[in-house]
Coordinates of C-alpha atoms in Angstrom, one line a residue:
X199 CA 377.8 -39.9 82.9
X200 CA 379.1 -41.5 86.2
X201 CA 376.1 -40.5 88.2
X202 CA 372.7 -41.7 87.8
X203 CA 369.3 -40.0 89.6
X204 CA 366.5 -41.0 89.6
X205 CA 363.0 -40.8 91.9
X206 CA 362.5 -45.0 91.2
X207 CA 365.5 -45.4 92.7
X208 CA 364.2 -43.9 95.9
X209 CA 362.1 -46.8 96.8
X210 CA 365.0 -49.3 95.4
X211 CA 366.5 -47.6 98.9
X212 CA 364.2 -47.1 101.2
X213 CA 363.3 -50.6 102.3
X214 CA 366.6 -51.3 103.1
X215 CA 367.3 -52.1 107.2
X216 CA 363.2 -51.2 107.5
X217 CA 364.0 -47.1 107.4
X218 CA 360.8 -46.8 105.0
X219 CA 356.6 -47.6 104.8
X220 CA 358.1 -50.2 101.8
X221 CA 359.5 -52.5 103.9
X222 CA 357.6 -55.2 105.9
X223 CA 356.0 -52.5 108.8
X224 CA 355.6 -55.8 111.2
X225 CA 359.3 -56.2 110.8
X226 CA 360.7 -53.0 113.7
X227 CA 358.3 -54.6 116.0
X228 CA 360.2 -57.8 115.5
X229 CA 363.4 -59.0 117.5
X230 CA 366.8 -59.2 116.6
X231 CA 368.3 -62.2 116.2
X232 CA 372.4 -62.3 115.6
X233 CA 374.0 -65.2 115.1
X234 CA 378.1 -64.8 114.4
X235 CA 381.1 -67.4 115.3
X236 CA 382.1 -64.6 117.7
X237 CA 380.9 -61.6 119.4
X238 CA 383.3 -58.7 121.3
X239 CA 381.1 -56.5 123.5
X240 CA 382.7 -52.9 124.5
X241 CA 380.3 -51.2 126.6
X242 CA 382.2 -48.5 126.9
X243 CA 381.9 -47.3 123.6
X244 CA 378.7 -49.1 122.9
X245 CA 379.7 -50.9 119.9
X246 CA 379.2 -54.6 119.7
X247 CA 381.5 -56.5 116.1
X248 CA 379.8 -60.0 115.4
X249 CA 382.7 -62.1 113.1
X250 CA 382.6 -65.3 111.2
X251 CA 378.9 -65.9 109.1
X252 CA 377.2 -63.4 110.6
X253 CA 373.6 -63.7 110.6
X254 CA 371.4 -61.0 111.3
X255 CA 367.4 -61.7 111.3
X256 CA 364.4 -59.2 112.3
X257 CA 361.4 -60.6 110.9
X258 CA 361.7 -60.5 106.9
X259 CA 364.5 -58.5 107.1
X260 CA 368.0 -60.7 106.8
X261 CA 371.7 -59.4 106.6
X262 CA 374.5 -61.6 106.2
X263 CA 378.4 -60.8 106.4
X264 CA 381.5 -62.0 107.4
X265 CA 381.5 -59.0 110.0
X266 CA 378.8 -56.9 111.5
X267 CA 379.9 -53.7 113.9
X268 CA 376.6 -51.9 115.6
X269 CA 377.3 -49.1 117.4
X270 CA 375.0 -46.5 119.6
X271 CA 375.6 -42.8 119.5
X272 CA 374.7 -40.8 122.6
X273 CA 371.4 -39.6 121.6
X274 CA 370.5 -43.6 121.3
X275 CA 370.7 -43.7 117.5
X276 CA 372.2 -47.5 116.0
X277 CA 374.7 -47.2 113.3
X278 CA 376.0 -50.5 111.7
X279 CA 378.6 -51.5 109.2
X280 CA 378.3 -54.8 107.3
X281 CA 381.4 -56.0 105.6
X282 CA 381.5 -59.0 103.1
X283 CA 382.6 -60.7 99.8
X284 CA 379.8 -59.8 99.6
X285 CA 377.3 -58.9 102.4
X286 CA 373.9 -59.0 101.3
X287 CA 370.5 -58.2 103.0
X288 CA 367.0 -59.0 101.7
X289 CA 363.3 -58.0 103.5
X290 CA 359.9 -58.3 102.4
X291 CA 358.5 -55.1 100.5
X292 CA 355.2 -53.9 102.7
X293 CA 352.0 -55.2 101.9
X294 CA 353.2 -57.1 98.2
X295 CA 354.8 -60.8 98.0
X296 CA 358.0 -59.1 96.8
X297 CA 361.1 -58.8 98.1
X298 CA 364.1 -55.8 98.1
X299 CA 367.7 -57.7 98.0
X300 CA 370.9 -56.0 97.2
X301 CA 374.7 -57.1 98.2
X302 CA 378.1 -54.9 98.4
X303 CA 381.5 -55.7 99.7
X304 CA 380.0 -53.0 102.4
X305 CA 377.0 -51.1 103.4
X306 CA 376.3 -49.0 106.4
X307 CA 373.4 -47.8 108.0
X308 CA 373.3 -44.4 110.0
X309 CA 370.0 -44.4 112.0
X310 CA 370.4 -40.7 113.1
X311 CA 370.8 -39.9 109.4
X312 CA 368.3 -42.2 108.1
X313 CA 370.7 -43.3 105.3
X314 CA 372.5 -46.5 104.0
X315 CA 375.5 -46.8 101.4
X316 CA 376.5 -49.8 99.3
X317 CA 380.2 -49.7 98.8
X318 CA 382.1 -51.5 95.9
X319 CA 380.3 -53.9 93.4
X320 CA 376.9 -52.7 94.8
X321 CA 373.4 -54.1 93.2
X322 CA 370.2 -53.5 94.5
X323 CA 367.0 -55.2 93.3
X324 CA 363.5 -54.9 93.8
X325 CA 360.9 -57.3 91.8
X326 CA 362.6 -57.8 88.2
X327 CA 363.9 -54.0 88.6
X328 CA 367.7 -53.9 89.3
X329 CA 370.6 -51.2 89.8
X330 CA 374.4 -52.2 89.9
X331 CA 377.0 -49.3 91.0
X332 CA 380.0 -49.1 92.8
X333 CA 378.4 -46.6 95.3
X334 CA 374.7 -46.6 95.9
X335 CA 373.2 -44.5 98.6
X336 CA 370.2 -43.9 99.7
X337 CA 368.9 -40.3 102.1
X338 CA 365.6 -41.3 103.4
X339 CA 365.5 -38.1 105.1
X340 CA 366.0 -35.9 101.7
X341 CA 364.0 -38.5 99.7
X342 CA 367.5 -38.6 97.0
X343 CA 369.4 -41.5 95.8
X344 CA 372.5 -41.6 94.2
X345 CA 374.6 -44.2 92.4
X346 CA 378.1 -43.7 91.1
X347 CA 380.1 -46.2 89.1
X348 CA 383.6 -46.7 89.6
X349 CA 385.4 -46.6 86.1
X350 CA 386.8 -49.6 84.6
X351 CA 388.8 -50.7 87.6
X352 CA 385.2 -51.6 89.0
X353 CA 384.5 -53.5 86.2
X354 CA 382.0 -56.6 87.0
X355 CA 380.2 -59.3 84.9
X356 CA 377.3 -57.2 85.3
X357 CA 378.5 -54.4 84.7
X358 CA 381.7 -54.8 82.2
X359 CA 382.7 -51.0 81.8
X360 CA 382.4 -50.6 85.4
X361 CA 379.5 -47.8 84.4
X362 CA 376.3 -47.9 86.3
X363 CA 373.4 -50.1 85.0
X364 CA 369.6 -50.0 85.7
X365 CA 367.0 -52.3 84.2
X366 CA 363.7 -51.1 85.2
X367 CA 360.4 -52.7 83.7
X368 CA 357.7 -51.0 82.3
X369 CA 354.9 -50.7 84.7
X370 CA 351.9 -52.4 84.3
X371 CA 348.8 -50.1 83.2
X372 CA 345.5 -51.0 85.2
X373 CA 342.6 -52.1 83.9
X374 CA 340.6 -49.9 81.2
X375 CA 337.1 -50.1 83.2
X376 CA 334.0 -51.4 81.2
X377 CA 331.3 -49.1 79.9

């Protein structure tokens, strides 16, 4: 099966560049901080590429890439792409000392859609629960996830047959409350 579903991986997702109530809420209140060996501004088309160890930081939320393109559609919505070998983000889950992380060779965020996509060698993680795929997206908007291997020319050390691979841990049970 080359595509896997499921509802868990819907909060994997939805942290990811603070479009859900898992990530850090104090982080969209936060600044943005970009750091990059270069910068080429073209107002004209809105669209600002950052190059060379691009750092991007807004509060617990942290992307790094070897290029960063943000770009602003008419109706004011940001769309970026992250490239890398690999990019990687990581933010602070909401309310829990636990973080989201993933990494791809490219992920983009389209604020108008609400929806990111991990391109080639994708993982993401959240706690000890982990996905690896050559595509992973996530529709915050629809509430759906997808991940898609890529056949064994996608073939990682984490993923050998270049099929998609989830480890998810049991969840803890609460309590039983005393009589």
């Amino acid at each position: 099966m080359r595509t896997l579903r499921y509802s868990l991986l819907l909060a994997f997702m939805a942290s990811m560049f603070a479009v859900n109530v898992h990530a850090e809420k104090a982080d969209r209140e936060k600044p943005i901080e970009l750091e990059a060996d270069s910068v080429q501004v073209n107002d004209a088309k809105k669209t600002s590429t950052y190059t060379g160890n691009v750092i991007l930081t807004q509060g617990t939320l942290v992307i790094r890439g070897d290029r960063l393109i943000v770009r602003e559609d008419k109706e004011g919505f940001q769309h970026s792409t992250s490239y890398g070998n690999p990019t990687t983000f990581k933010q602070k889950r909401d309310g829990k000392n636990e973080y989201m992380e993933g990494s791809a060779q490219r992920i983009e965020y389209d604020g108008r859609m609400d929806k990111v996509q991990l391109f080639t060698k994708a993982w993401v993680k959240r706690g000890e629960d982990i996905v690896h795929g050559d595509y992973i997206m996530y529709d915050a908007n629809a509430e759906y996830a997808e991940v898609i291997s890529g056949g064994s020319q996608a073939a990682t050390p984490a993923t050998p047959g270049g099929r998609v691979r989830a480890i998810i841990q049991p969840k803890k049970k609460p309590a039983a409350d005393a009589p």
